[in-house]
Coordinates of C-alpha atoms in Angstrom, one line a residue:
M1 CA 0.0 0.0 0.0
K2 CA 1.6 3.2 -1.1
P3 CA -0.8 6.2 -0.7
K4 CA 0.7 9.3 -2.1
K5 CA -1.5 11.6 0.0
I6 CA -4.1 11.6 2.6
V7 CA -7.4 11.9 0.8
G8 CA -9.9 11.7 3.6
V9 CA -11.0 15.4 3.5
A10 CA -14.5 16.0 2.2
M11 CA -15.0 12.4 1.2
A12 CA -18.4 11.0 0.7
A13 CA -19.5 9.3 3.8
S14 CA -22.0 6.9 5.3
L15 CA -22.3 8.2 8.8
L16 CA -25.6 10.2 8.6
V17 CA -28.2 9.5 6.0
G18 CA -31.4 11.3 5.1
G19 CA -33.9 11.8 7.8
C20 CA -36.8 14.0 8.7
S21 CA -39.2 14.5 11.6
A22 CA -42.3 12.5 11.0
G23 CA -41.8 11.5 7.4
G24 CA -44.4 9.2 6.0
Q25 CA -48.2 8.9 6.5
N26 CA -48.9 5.2 6.2
S27 CA -47.4 1.9 5.1
G28 CA -47.6 3.0 1.5
S29 CA -45.8 6.3 2.1
T30 CA -43.9 7.9 -0.6
D31 CA -42.3 10.6 1.5
A32 CA -40.0 8.3 3.5
P33 CA -36.5 9.5 4.3
K34 CA -34.0 8.6 1.7
N35 CA -31.0 6.3 2.5
E36 CA -28.2 8.2 0.7
V37 CA -24.5 9.0 1.0
S38 CA -23.8 12.2 2.8
K39 CA -20.6 14.3 3.2
V40 CA -18.1 14.2 6.0
S41 CA -15.1 16.5 6.2
L42 CA -12.1 16.5 8.5
D43 CA -11.1 19.4 10.7
K44 CA -7.3 19.1 10.0
D45 CA -6.4 22.6 11.2
G46 CA -8.5 22.4 14.4
S47 CA -10.5 25.5 13.7
Q48 CA -13.8 23.6 14.3
S49 CA -12.4 21.5 17.2
K50 CA -12.7 24.3 19.8
G51 CA -15.5 24.5 22.3
P52 CA -18.1 25.3 23.3
A53 CA -20.6 23.4 21.1
K54 CA -23.0 25.5 19.0
E55 CA -26.1 26.4 20.9
V56 CA -29.3 24.5 20.1
P57 CA -32.2 26.8 19.3
G58 CA -34.7 27.0 22.1
S59 CA -32.5 25.1 24.6
R60 CA -32.8 25.7 28.3
K61 CA -31.1 24.1 31.3
G62 CA -32.5 21.9 34.1
G63 CA -34.5 18.8 34.7
T64 CA -34.0 15.1 34.2
I65 CA -34.7 13.1 31.0
T66 CA -35.8 9.5 31.1
A67 CA -34.7 7.2 28.3
L68 CA -36.5 3.9 27.8
W69 CA -34.6 0.9 26.4
R70 CA -35.4 -2.8 26.4
Q71 CA -32.2 -4.1 27.9
D72 CA -29.1 -3.1 29.8
Q73 CA -25.7 -3.0 28.1
V74 CA -23.6 -6.1 28.3
H75 CA -20.5 -3.9 28.5
Y76 CA -19.7 -0.4 29.7
D77 CA -16.0 -0.8 29.2
P78 CA -15.1 1.2 26.1
G79 CA -12.7 -1.5 25.1
Q80 CA -15.4 -4.1 24.8
M81 CA -18.5 -2.3 23.5
Q82 CA -19.5 -2.1 19.9
T83 CA -23.3 -1.8 19.4
S84 CA -24.9 1.5 18.4
P85 CA -26.8 2.1 21.8
D86 CA -23.7 1.2 23.7
Q87 CA -21.6 3.7 21.7
T88 CA -24.2 6.5 22.2
I89 CA -24.2 6.2 25.9
S90 CA -20.4 5.8 26.0
E91 CA -19.9 9.0 23.9
L92 CA -22.0 10.9 26.5
I93 CA -19.8 9.9 29.4
S94 CA -16.4 9.4 27.8
R95 CA -14.6 11.4 25.2
R96 CA -11.9 10.2 22.8
L97 CA -9.2 11.7 20.5
T98 CA -11.7 12.6 17.7
M99 CA -15.4 12.7 17.3
Y100 CA -18.2 13.7 14.9
K101 CA -19.7 17.2 15.0
I102 CA -23.2 17.3 13.5
D103 CA -24.6 20.6 12.3
G104 CA -27.8 20.0 10.3
D105 CA -26.9 17.9 7.3
K106 CA -23.2 18.7 7.7
T107 CA -21.0 16.3 9.6
T108 CA -17.4 17.1 10.5
L109 CA -14.8 14.9 12.2
V110 CA -13.2 17.1 14.7
G111 CA -10.7 16.9 17.6
D112 CA -12.5 15.9 20.8
L113 CA -9.8 15.6 23.4
A114 CA -7.2 16.4 20.7
T115 CA -6.7 19.8 19.2
N116 CA -7.5 18.5 15.7
T117 CA -8.1 15.2 13.8
G118 CA -4.4 14.4 13.7
E119 CA -1.3 15.3 11.8
S120 CA 0.6 13.0 9.4
T121 CA 3.5 13.9 7.0
D122 CA 4.2 10.5 5.6
G123 CA 0.9 9.5 4.0
G124 CA -0.7 8.0 7.1
K125 CA 2.0 5.9 8.7
T126 CA 2.7 8.3 11.6
W127 CA -0.1 10.1 13.4
K128 CA 0.6 12.8 15.9
Y129 CA -2.0 14.1 18.4
T130 CA -1.7 17.1 20.7
L131 CA -4.1 17.2 23.7
K132 CA -6.2 20.2 24.6
D133 CA -5.6 22.3 27.7
G134 CA -7.9 21.8 30.7
I135 CA -9.2 18.3 30.0
K136 CA -9.8 16.2 33.0
H137 CA -11.1 12.8 34.2
S138 CA -14.3 12.9 36.3
D139 CA -12.1 12.7 39.5
G140 CA -10.5 16.0 38.6
T141 CA -7.2 14.4 37.5
P142 CA -5.7 15.9 34.3
I143 CA -6.0 13.7 31.2
V144 CA -2.5 13.1 29.9
A145 CA -1.0 11.3 26.8
A146 CA 0.0 8.3 28.9
D147 CA -3.7 7.6 29.5
F148 CA -4.3 7.1 25.8
K149 CA -1.3 4.9 25.4
W150 CA -2.6 2.7 28.2
A151 CA -6.0 2.6 26.7
V152 CA -4.7 1.4 23.3
E153 CA -2.4 -1.1 25.0
R154 CA -5.2 -2.6 27.1
S155 CA -7.3 -3.0 23.9
F156 CA -4.8 -5.6 22.7
Y157 CA -5.8 -7.9 25.6
E158 CA -7.5 -11.0 24.3
K159 CA -10.5 -10.5 26.6
Y160 CA -11.4 -7.3 24.8
N161 CA -11.5 -8.7 21.2
R162 CA -15.2 -7.9 21.0
G163 CA -14.3 -4.2 20.8
F164 CA -13.1 -2.3 17.8
P165 CA -10.0 -3.9 16.3
Y166 CA -8.7 -1.3 13.9
I167 CA -5.9 0.5 15.7
Q168 CA -4.6 -2.7 17.3
T169 CA -4.6 -4.5 13.9
W170 CA -2.7 -1.6 12.2
L171 CA -0.1 -1.3 15.0
A172 CA 0.5 -5.0 15.1
D173 CA 0.2 -5.4 11.3
S174 CA -1.8 -8.5 12.1
E175 CA -5.4 -9.6 12.4
E176 CA -4.3 -11.7 15.4
F177 CA -2.9 -8.7 17.2
S178 CA -3.3 -10.3 20.7
K179 CA -0.8 -12.9 19.6
V180 CA 1.6 -10.2 18.7
Y181 CA 1.1 -8.3 22.0
N182 CA -1.4 -9.3 24.6
G183 CA -1.8 -6.1 26.5
P184 CA 0.0 -4.4 29.4
Y185 CA -1.2 -6.5 32.3
D186 CA 1.9 -8.7 32.4
G187 CA 4.2 -5.6 32.6
K188 CA 5.0 -5.3 28.9
E189 CA 4.3 -2.2 26.9
L190 CA 4.4 -1.1 23.3
G191 CA 7.7 0.6 22.5
N192 CA 8.4 4.0 21.0
D193 CA 8.4 2.3 17.6
K194 CA 4.6 1.8 18.0
I195 CA 3.4 4.5 20.4
E196 CA 5.6 7.4 21.6
V197 CA 4.6 9.7 24.4
P198 CA 7.3 12.5 24.4
D199 CA 5.4 14.6 27.0
E200 CA 2.0 14.8 28.7
K201 CA 0.3 16.6 25.8
T202 CA 1.6 14.6 22.9
I203 CA 1.0 11.0 21.6
I204 CA 2.4 9.6 18.4
F205 CA 1.2 6.4 16.7
K206 CA 3.6 4.7 14.4
L207 CA 2.1 2.2 11.9
P208 CA 4.1 -0.2 9.7
K209 CA 1.8 0.7 6.8
P210 CA -0.1 3.8 5.8
H211 CA -3.6 4.1 7.1
P212 CA -5.2 7.5 6.1
D213 CA -8.4 6.4 7.8
F214 CA -6.7 6.6 11.3
P215 CA -8.6 9.8 12.4
F216 CA -11.9 7.9 12.0
A217 CA -10.6 4.9 14.0
A218 CA -9.5 7.4 16.7
A219 CA -13.2 8.3 17.2
L220 CA -14.0 4.9 18.6
G221 CA -13.8 3.6 22.1
T222 CA -10.2 2.4 21.7
T223 CA -9.0 5.9 22.4
V224 CA -11.1 6.7 25.5
P225 CA -8.4 7.6 28.0
V226 CA -7.9 5.2 30.8
Q227 CA -5.9 5.8 34.0
K228 CA -3.5 2.9 34.6
A229 CA -4.0 3.2 38.4
K230 CA -7.8 2.7 38.0
D231 CA -7.8 -0.1 35.4
S232 CA -8.5 -3.7 36.0
K233 CA -7.6 -6.8 34.1
E234 CA -11.2 -7.9 34.7
G235 CA -12.5 -4.9 32.8
L236 CA -14.2 -1.6 33.6
D237 CA -17.8 -2.5 33.0
A238 CA -18.6 -1.5 36.7
N239 CA -16.5 1.6 36.6
P240 CA -16.0 2.9 33.1
P241 CA -13.6 5.9 32.5
T242 CA -15.4 9.2 32.4
S243 CA -14.5 12.5 30.7
G244 CA -17.7 13.6 29.1
P245 CA -20.4 16.0 30.4
Y246 CA -22.1 13.2 32.4
K247 CA -21.0 10.4 34.7
I248 CA -22.6 7.3 36.2
A249 CA -24.1 8.0 39.7
A250 CA -25.9 4.7 40.1
H251 CA -26.4 1.5 38.1
E252 CA -28.8 -1.3 39.0
V253 CA -28.0 -4.0 36.5
D254 CA -30.9 -4.8 34.1
K255 CA -33.0 -2.1 35.8
S256 CA -31.7 1.4 35.5
L257 CA -28.7 3.7 34.9
K258 CA -28.6 7.1 36.4
L259 CA -26.3 9.8 34.9
V260 CA -25.5 13.1 36.6
K261 CA -23.4 16.1 35.6
N262 CA -19.6 15.7 35.6
E263 CA -18.4 18.8 37.3
F264 CA -14.9 18.5 35.8
W265 CA -16.2 18.6 32.2
D266 CA -15.2 21.9 30.6
P267 CA -17.6 23.0 27.8
N268 CA -14.9 25.3 26.4
T269 CA -12.9 22.2 25.4
D270 CA -15.8 20.3 23.8
P271 CA -17.2 21.3 20.4
I272 CA -19.8 18.5 20.3
R273 CA -21.7 18.0 23.6
H274 CA -23.9 20.1 25.9
Q275 CA -24.9 19.8 29.5
F276 CA -28.5 21.1 29.3
V277 CA -30.2 18.7 31.7
D278 CA -29.2 17.9 35.2
G279 CA -29.1 14.2 34.3
F280 CA -30.5 11.2 32.5
T281 CA -32.2 8.1 33.9
I282 CA -32.2 5.1 31.5
N283 CA -34.8 2.5 32.5
F284 CA -34.2 -0.9 31.1
G285 CA -36.9 -3.4 30.4
P286 CA -39.8 -1.6 28.6
L287 CA -40.5 -3.1 25.2
P288 CA -41.5 -1.0 22.1
P289 CA -45.3 -1.3 22.5
E290 CA -45.1 -0.1 26.2
I291 CA -42.7 2.7 25.3
T292 CA -44.9 3.9 22.5
D293 CA -48.0 3.8 24.7
R294 CA -46.3 5.7 27.5
L295 CA -45.1 8.4 25.1
T296 CA -48.4 8.6 23.4
A297 CA -50.3 9.1 26.6
G298 CA -47.7 11.5 28.0
A299 CA -48.9 11.2 31.5
G300 CA -46.9 12.6 34.4
D301 CA -43.1 12.4 33.9
D302 CA -43.5 10.5 30.6
K303 CA -43.7 13.8 28.8
N304 CA -40.0 14.1 29.8
A305 CA -39.3 10.6 28.5
T306 CA -38.0 9.3 25.2
A307 CA -37.2 6.1 23.4
L308 CA -33.4 5.6 23.1
Y309 CA -33.3 3.5 20.0
H310 CA -36.5 1.5 19.6
S311 CA -38.6 2.2 16.6
V312 CA -42.4 2.6 16.9
P313 CA -43.6 -1.1 16.7
A314 CA -45.6 -2.4 13.7
E315 CA -48.8 -2.6 15.7
R316 CA -48.7 1.1 16.7
I317 CA -47.5 2.6 13.4
D318 CA -51.0 3.5 12.0
Q319 CA -52.0 5.0 15.3
V320 CA -48.9 7.2 15.6
M321 CA -48.2 8.1 12.0
N322 CA -51.8 9.0 11.1
D323 CA -52.2 11.4 14.1
P324 CA -50.5 14.7 13.4
K325 CA -49.9 15.4 17.0
L326 CA -48.2 12.0 17.7
K327 CA -46.4 12.1 14.4
A328 CA -44.8 15.4 15.4
Q329 CA -43.1 13.5 18.3
V330 CA -41.4 11.1 15.9
L331 CA -38.0 11.2 14.2
D332 CA -38.3 9.3 10.9
V333 CA -34.8 8.3 9.9
A334 CA -33.2 6.2 7.2
T335 CA -30.2 4.6 8.9
S336 CA -26.8 3.6 7.4
A337 CA -27.3 0.0 8.5
S338 CA -27.9 -3.0 6.3
E339 CA -29.7 -6.0 7.8
V340 CA -29.1 -9.6 6.6
Y341 CA -29.8 -13.1 7.7
S342 CA -26.4 -14.6 8.0
I343 CA -25.9 -18.2 6.8
N344 CA -23.3 -20.2 8.8
T345 CA -21.2 -21.3 5.8
T346 CA -19.2 -23.7 7.9
R347 CA -22.4 -25.7 8.5
I348 CA -24.3 -25.0 5.3
T349 CA -21.4 -25.6 2.9
D350 CA -23.4 -26.3 -0.3
V351 CA -23.9 -23.0 -2.1
N352 CA -26.9 -24.5 -3.8
V353 CA -28.6 -25.0 -0.4
R354 CA -27.7 -21.4 0.4
K355 CA -29.3 -20.2 -2.8
A356 CA -32.4 -22.3 -2.0
L357 CA -32.6 -20.5 1.4
L358 CA -32.3 -17.1 -0.4
T359 CA -35.0 -18.2 -2.9
A360 CA -37.4 -19.4 -0.2
F361 CA -36.8 -16.5 2.2
P362 CA -40.1 -14.5 2.7
K363 CA -38.7 -11.0 3.0
E364 CA -41.9 -9.3 2.5
Q365 CA -43.8 -11.3 5.1
A366 CA -40.9 -11.0 7.6
R367 CA -40.8 -7.2 7.1
Q368 CA -44.5 -6.9 7.5
T369 CA -44.2 -8.2 11.1
N370 CA -42.0 -5.2 11.8
G371 CA -44.1 -2.5 10.2
G372 CA -43.7 -3.0 6.4
P373 CA -42.0 -0.1 4.6
F374 CA -41.6 1.7 7.8
Y375 CA -39.0 -0.9 8.8
G376 CA -37.0 0.0 5.7
D377 CA -36.6 -0.9 2.0
L378 CA -36.1 -4.5 1.2
S379 CA -32.5 -5.1 0.2
T380 CA -30.6 -7.0 -2.5
T381 CA -27.0 -6.2 -1.6
L382 CA -24.9 -6.9 1.4
G383 CA -23.8 -3.3 1.9
S384 CA -25.9 -0.2 2.5
P385 CA -26.7 2.5 -0.1
A386 CA -25.1 4.8 2.4
N387 CA -21.7 3.2 1.8
L388 CA -19.2 5.1 -0.3
G389 CA -19.4 3.8 -3.9
W390 CA -22.5 1.6 -3.4
K391 CA -24.2 0.5 -6.6
K392 CA -27.2 -1.8 -7.3
Y393 CA -26.3 -4.8 -9.4
D394 CA -28.0 -7.7 -11.1
L395 CA -27.2 -11.3 -10.4
P396 CA -29.8 -13.6 -12.1
G397 CA -31.2 -16.0 -9.6
I398 CA -29.9 -14.0 -6.7
T399 CA -30.8 -10.4 -6.8
D400 CA -34.1 -11.0 -8.7
V401 CA -35.6 -13.5 -6.3
N402 CA -39.3 -13.0 -5.4
P403 CA -39.3 -10.9 -2.2
K404 CA -42.3 -13.0 -1.0
G405 CA -40.2 -16.1 -1.5
D406 CA -40.6 -18.8 -4.1
P407 CA -41.1 -22.1 -2.2
E408 CA -41.7 -24.3 -5.3
K409 CA -38.5 -23.1 -7.0
A410 CA -36.5 -23.5 -3.8
K411 CA -37.9 -27.0 -3.3
K412 CA -36.7 -28.0 -6.8
M413 CA -33.3 -26.5 -6.0
L414 CA -33.1 -28.6 -2.9
T415 CA -34.3 -31.7 -4.7
D416 CA -31.7 -31.2 -7.5
A417 CA -29.0 -30.8 -4.8
G418 CA -30.1 -34.0 -3.0
K419 CA -30.9 -31.9 0.1
L420 CA -34.7 -31.9 0.4
G421 CA -35.5 -31.9 4.1
Q422 CA -32.3 -30.1 5.0
S423 CA -32.3 -29.2 8.6
I424 CA -31.9 -25.5 9.6
S425 CA -31.1 -24.5 13.1
F426 CA -32.6 -20.9 13.2
G427 CA -31.5 -18.7 16.1
Y428 CA -33.5 -15.5 16.9
S429 CA -33.7 -12.9 19.7
Q430 CA -36.6 -13.7 21.9
Q431 CA -38.4 -10.3 21.5
P432 CA -42.1 -10.0 20.5
N433 CA -41.3 -8.6 17.0
R434 CA -38.5 -11.1 16.4
E435 CA -40.8 -13.9 17.5
K436 CA -43.4 -13.0 14.9
E437 CA -40.7 -12.5 12.3
A438 CA -39.2 -15.9 13.1
L439 CA -42.6 -17.6 12.6
A440 CA -43.0 -16.0 9.2
I441 CA -39.5 -17.0 8.1
A442 CA -39.8 -20.6 9.4
D443 CA -43.1 -20.9 7.6
G444 CA -41.6 -19.8 4.3
L445 CA -38.6 -22.1 4.6
E446 CA -40.7 -25.1 5.6
K447 CA -42.9 -24.7 2.6
A448 CA -39.8 -25.0 0.5
G449 CA -38.8 -28.3 2.0
F450 CA -36.5 -27.2 4.8
K451 CA -36.9 -28.7 8.3
V452 CA -36.6 -25.7 10.6
E453 CA -35.8 -25.8 14.3
K454 CA -36.4 -22.4 15.9
I455 CA -33.9 -21.5 18.7
P456 CA -35.1 -18.6 20.9
M457 CA -32.1 -16.7 22.4
Q458 CA -32.0 -14.1 25.2
P459 CA -32.0 -10.6 23.8
K460 CA -29.3 -9.2 26.1
T461 CA -26.8 -11.9 25.2
F462 CA -28.0 -12.6 21.6
N463 CA -25.1 -10.8 20.0
D464 CA -22.4 -12.4 22.1
A465 CA -23.9 -15.9 21.6
R466 CA -24.3 -15.3 17.8
D467 CA -20.8 -14.0 17.5
T468 CA -19.3 -17.2 19.0
V469 CA -17.8 -19.4 16.2
N470 CA -19.2 -22.6 17.6
N471 CA -22.7 -21.4 18.0
N472 CA -24.4 -24.5 16.6
L473 CA -26.7 -22.4 14.4
D474 CA -27.3 -22.2 10.7
L475 CA -29.2 -19.0 10.2
Y476 CA -29.5 -15.8 12.3
W477 CA -30.1 -12.1 12.0
S478 CA -27.2 -9.6 11.7
S479 CA -26.9 -5.9 11.1
W480 CA -23.9 -3.7 10.2
A481 CA -23.3 -0.1 9.6
A482 CA -19.9 1.4 8.7
D483 CA -17.8 2.3 11.7
W484 CA -16.7 5.3 9.6
P485 CA -17.4 6.5 6.1
T486 CA -15.4 4.0 4.0
G487 CA -15.8 0.4 2.9
V488 CA -12.7 -0.4 5.0
T489 CA -15.1 -0.9 7.9
V490 CA -17.6 -3.0 6.1
Y491 CA -16.5 -5.8 3.8
P492 CA -13.1 -6.6 5.3
E493 CA -14.8 -6.9 8.7
I494 CA -17.7 -9.0 7.7
Y495 CA -16.5 -11.2 4.9
D496 CA -12.7 -11.6 5.3
G497 CA -12.2 -15.2 6.2
R498 CA -9.0 -14.4 8.1
K499 CA -11.2 -12.5 10.7
I500 CA -13.3 -15.5 11.8
G501 CA -13.2 -15.7 15.6
D502 CA -15.2 -15.3 18.7
G503 CA -16.5 -11.8 19.0
R504 CA -15.8 -10.9 15.4
P505 CA -18.5 -9.8 13.0
N506 CA -17.9 -12.3 10.3
N507 CA -21.1 -14.0 11.3
S508 CA -21.3 -16.1 8.1
H509 CA -17.9 -17.6 8.9
F510 CA -17.3 -16.9 5.2
N511 CA -13.8 -17.7 4.1
D512 CA -13.0 -17.6 0.4
P513 CA -9.3 -17.2 -0.6
E514 CA -10.2 -15.3 -3.7
I515 CA -12.3 -12.8 -1.8
N516 CA -9.6 -12.4 0.9
K517 CA -7.1 -11.6 -1.8
E518 CA -9.4 -9.2 -3.5
I519 CA -9.9 -7.4 -0.1
D520 CA -6.2 -6.9 0.2
R521 CA -6.0 -5.5 -3.3
I522 CA -8.8 -3.0 -2.6
L523 CA -7.4 -1.9 0.7
A524 CA -4.2 -0.9 -1.1
I525 CA -6.1 1.7 -3.2
D526 CA -5.3 5.1 -1.8
D527 CA -8.2 7.0 -3.5
P528 CA -11.4 6.5 -1.4
I529 CA -13.6 7.1 -4.4
K530 CA -11.9 4.4 -6.5
Q531 CA -11.7 2.2 -3.5
G532 CA -15.5 2.6 -3.0
D533 CA -16.1 1.6 -6.6
E534 CA -14.1 -1.6 -6.1
F535 CA -15.9 -2.4 -2.8
A536 CA -19.2 -2.2 -4.7
K537 CA -17.9 -4.7 -7.2
L538 CA -16.7 -6.9 -4.4
D539 CA -20.3 -6.9 -2.9
S540 CA -21.5 -8.6 -6.1
K541 CA -18.6 -11.1 -6.0
I542 CA -19.3 -12.1 -2.5
M543 CA -23.0 -12.3 -3.1
E544 CA -22.4 -14.9 -5.8
K545 CA -21.5 -17.3 -3.0
V546 CA -24.6 -16.3 -0.9
P547 CA -23.0 -16.1 2.6
A548 CA -26.1 -14.2 3.7
I549 CA -29.6 -13.3 2.7
P550 CA -30.0 -9.5 2.2
Y551 CA -33.0 -8.3 4.2
A552 CA -33.5 -4.6 4.7
Y553 CA -31.9 -1.1 4.4
T554 CA -33.3 0.0 7.7
R555 CA -35.5 2.9 8.7
R556 CA -36.2 4.0 12.3
L557 CA -39.1 5.8 13.9
I558 CA -37.8 7.2 17.2
M559 CA -40.5 8.7 19.5
S560 CA -40.0 11.3 22.2
G561 CA -42.2 12.8 24.9
T562 CA -43.9 16.2 24.2
N563 CA -41.5 18.1 26.5
I564 CA -38.3 16.8 24.9
G565 CA -36.4 19.4 22.8
G566 CA -33.4 19.2 20.6
A567 CA -34.3 15.7 19.3
S568 CA -32.0 14.4 16.6
V569 CA -30.0 11.3 15.8
D570 CA -26.3 10.8 16.2
T571 CA -23.9 9.0 13.8
H572 CA -25.2 5.6 15.0
G573 CA -28.9 6.3 14.2
V574 CA -29.6 6.5 18.0
L575 CA -31.1 9.5 19.8
N576 CA -28.4 12.2 20.2
F577 CA -28.3 12.7 24.0
A578 CA -25.7 15.5 23.6
N579 CA -28.4 18.0 22.3
L580 CA -31.4 17.0 24.4
F581 CA -33.2 19.5 26.7
L582 CA -36.6 19.9 28.4
K583 CA -38.8 22.6 26.8
S584 CA -40.2 23.6 30.2

C-alpha cells in the first residue's frame, strides 16, 4: 500500500443518512426519508475543534430526561462495547481523541480531546495528536497522553476482542494482534516504535503501513483515556472511565442507569456536547409497545421521556403516524445499516442450499411483522446504499428473487442438490417482534422443504452468543453499519475469512481465498472514491457465494415525549443525547 497523499477530507461518507421528523403517513408512504450517501469533512487545522458546542435553538437548562430501552448493556468498558446504543451512551460519558460534530446535514470529524483530527506527514503511517488544555477525568485528574497509550495497549488484551480492532490491527500489522502483543497486564508495553509519548500533551502512533483512515478509528472507544491506576484486568464495566459531560451516579444491572453532571467537564474544550439537563435516567426493560403507549399518553413524567433507539412497533404505526400530534413526536430516519440473515457457511457448505434459502426466504412477510415499509426498504445487496461507492447490481437467480419467497422453485433446487428436508437451526432474539418474524421466516422455509428448528435466544446476550464461532446455528439475523465512512469498515470486517473468531463480526464464517485476496487489493487503493467503486464490485462477487440473505436497508421511527427538545439522531442512528433538553 503506497498512498501518495491523505485523501480523507470531504470524502463521501455513510455516517448520517437522510432523515426527517415524521416522514411518512402510512405503510404506502412515498415521502419516506432517503437512504443516501452524505458528506463528512475532517477538521485538520483544528478551527472547528474548539468548544463550546454550538447552541441549540430554544434550549434551556435543568431537569432530568428519562430514556427507555429494552435491555441493559452487556459492556460499559469502552474497550469491549460495539453496538450502536452502547456507543451512544459511551460517547456521552467518555470522550476520545476525535469525534463527529453534526450541524444540520453537515458532519465534520473534529478533535475531541485532541486539538484536531491528527497530523501526518508520511501519507498516514505516523499520526501525531496534541491534547487540549484543561481536559480532566471525572475525579479531577488531568488527562495526559499516557492515559491514551494505556487505553490502546489494554485493547490488545485477548479478553477485549469484542471491541473495535482497527488501531490494534494496524499497529501489530496482524489480524491476530493479541498474539503479537497481549496487553500491558503482564508488565509489557508497546515501545516507541509503536506509540511514543514524548510529553504529557503529545501522543504519536507509528504504523508499519499507511492508514489514512486513522482519524476515523480514533473516534472509537479504543482511544477513550484510561488511567492505569484505575484499570482492572477484569475490565471496567462496573466503573467505566469518564471524561464527558455526564457520569454514572448509580447502576442497577438490568433495571436502570442514572447519569448526573460531571463537574470536571469543561464545555470550552468540547465542540460537540452540551450539558443542558441535570441528568438522565435510563430505564431498562420496557418493550416498544409499552414505550410507545407511554409516550403517546404523555402522563406525568412520561412527557419528559423518550425512546433511546427503539422504533415505533408495527402494531402502533398506523395510530402514531396518522395522528399529526403524535407524528410530530417522531424522528423518521433512514439509517446507514444493512440487515441480513447470515448463513453459517461452515455448516451450510453447499452453495446451492444457500441459494435455496435465499430463494425461499419470505422477506416481505418478515418485514410486515416489523411495520412493512416503515421498517426500511427490502435489500438485494450486502452493503448499504449509504456506503461510499455503493451501486445496485444484477445477479440472475440471486438479486431478482421473489421478495415474498418462491417455495416451489426453492424446493426444486433442494431436490436437485439432493438436500430436500435439509435441517436448519434458526436462532433468533426472543423479543415480540422477532418472535413474529421468526414464525414468518420458518413458515416460508418449511414450505420450500426445509426442516426448521427455531432456537429462541436471550435478547441481552444474543449478539455475544451469535458471535461465537461454535454457535451450533445455521441461520440468524445480523446488522452492520460502517464504523466510519469508507468500505474499509464493512466488507473486510464482515467477509474476510481471516477474521473469523469469537466476538468478530464475520457472522457467516465466510472464508474464500479469492475474496480475501481481493480485499487486500482493494485496501491498497489510496483514493477512497476508486476504493469505494471496487468495494461495490466486491459486494457482487461475495453475493455470488450467498453467505447471507439481504433483508433490509433499515429505517427507524424514534418517538419522544412532548416536553423533549433538541431531538435528533447521532452518527449511529440513535437519539443524540448531547443535544437534548426539556422545553419547560
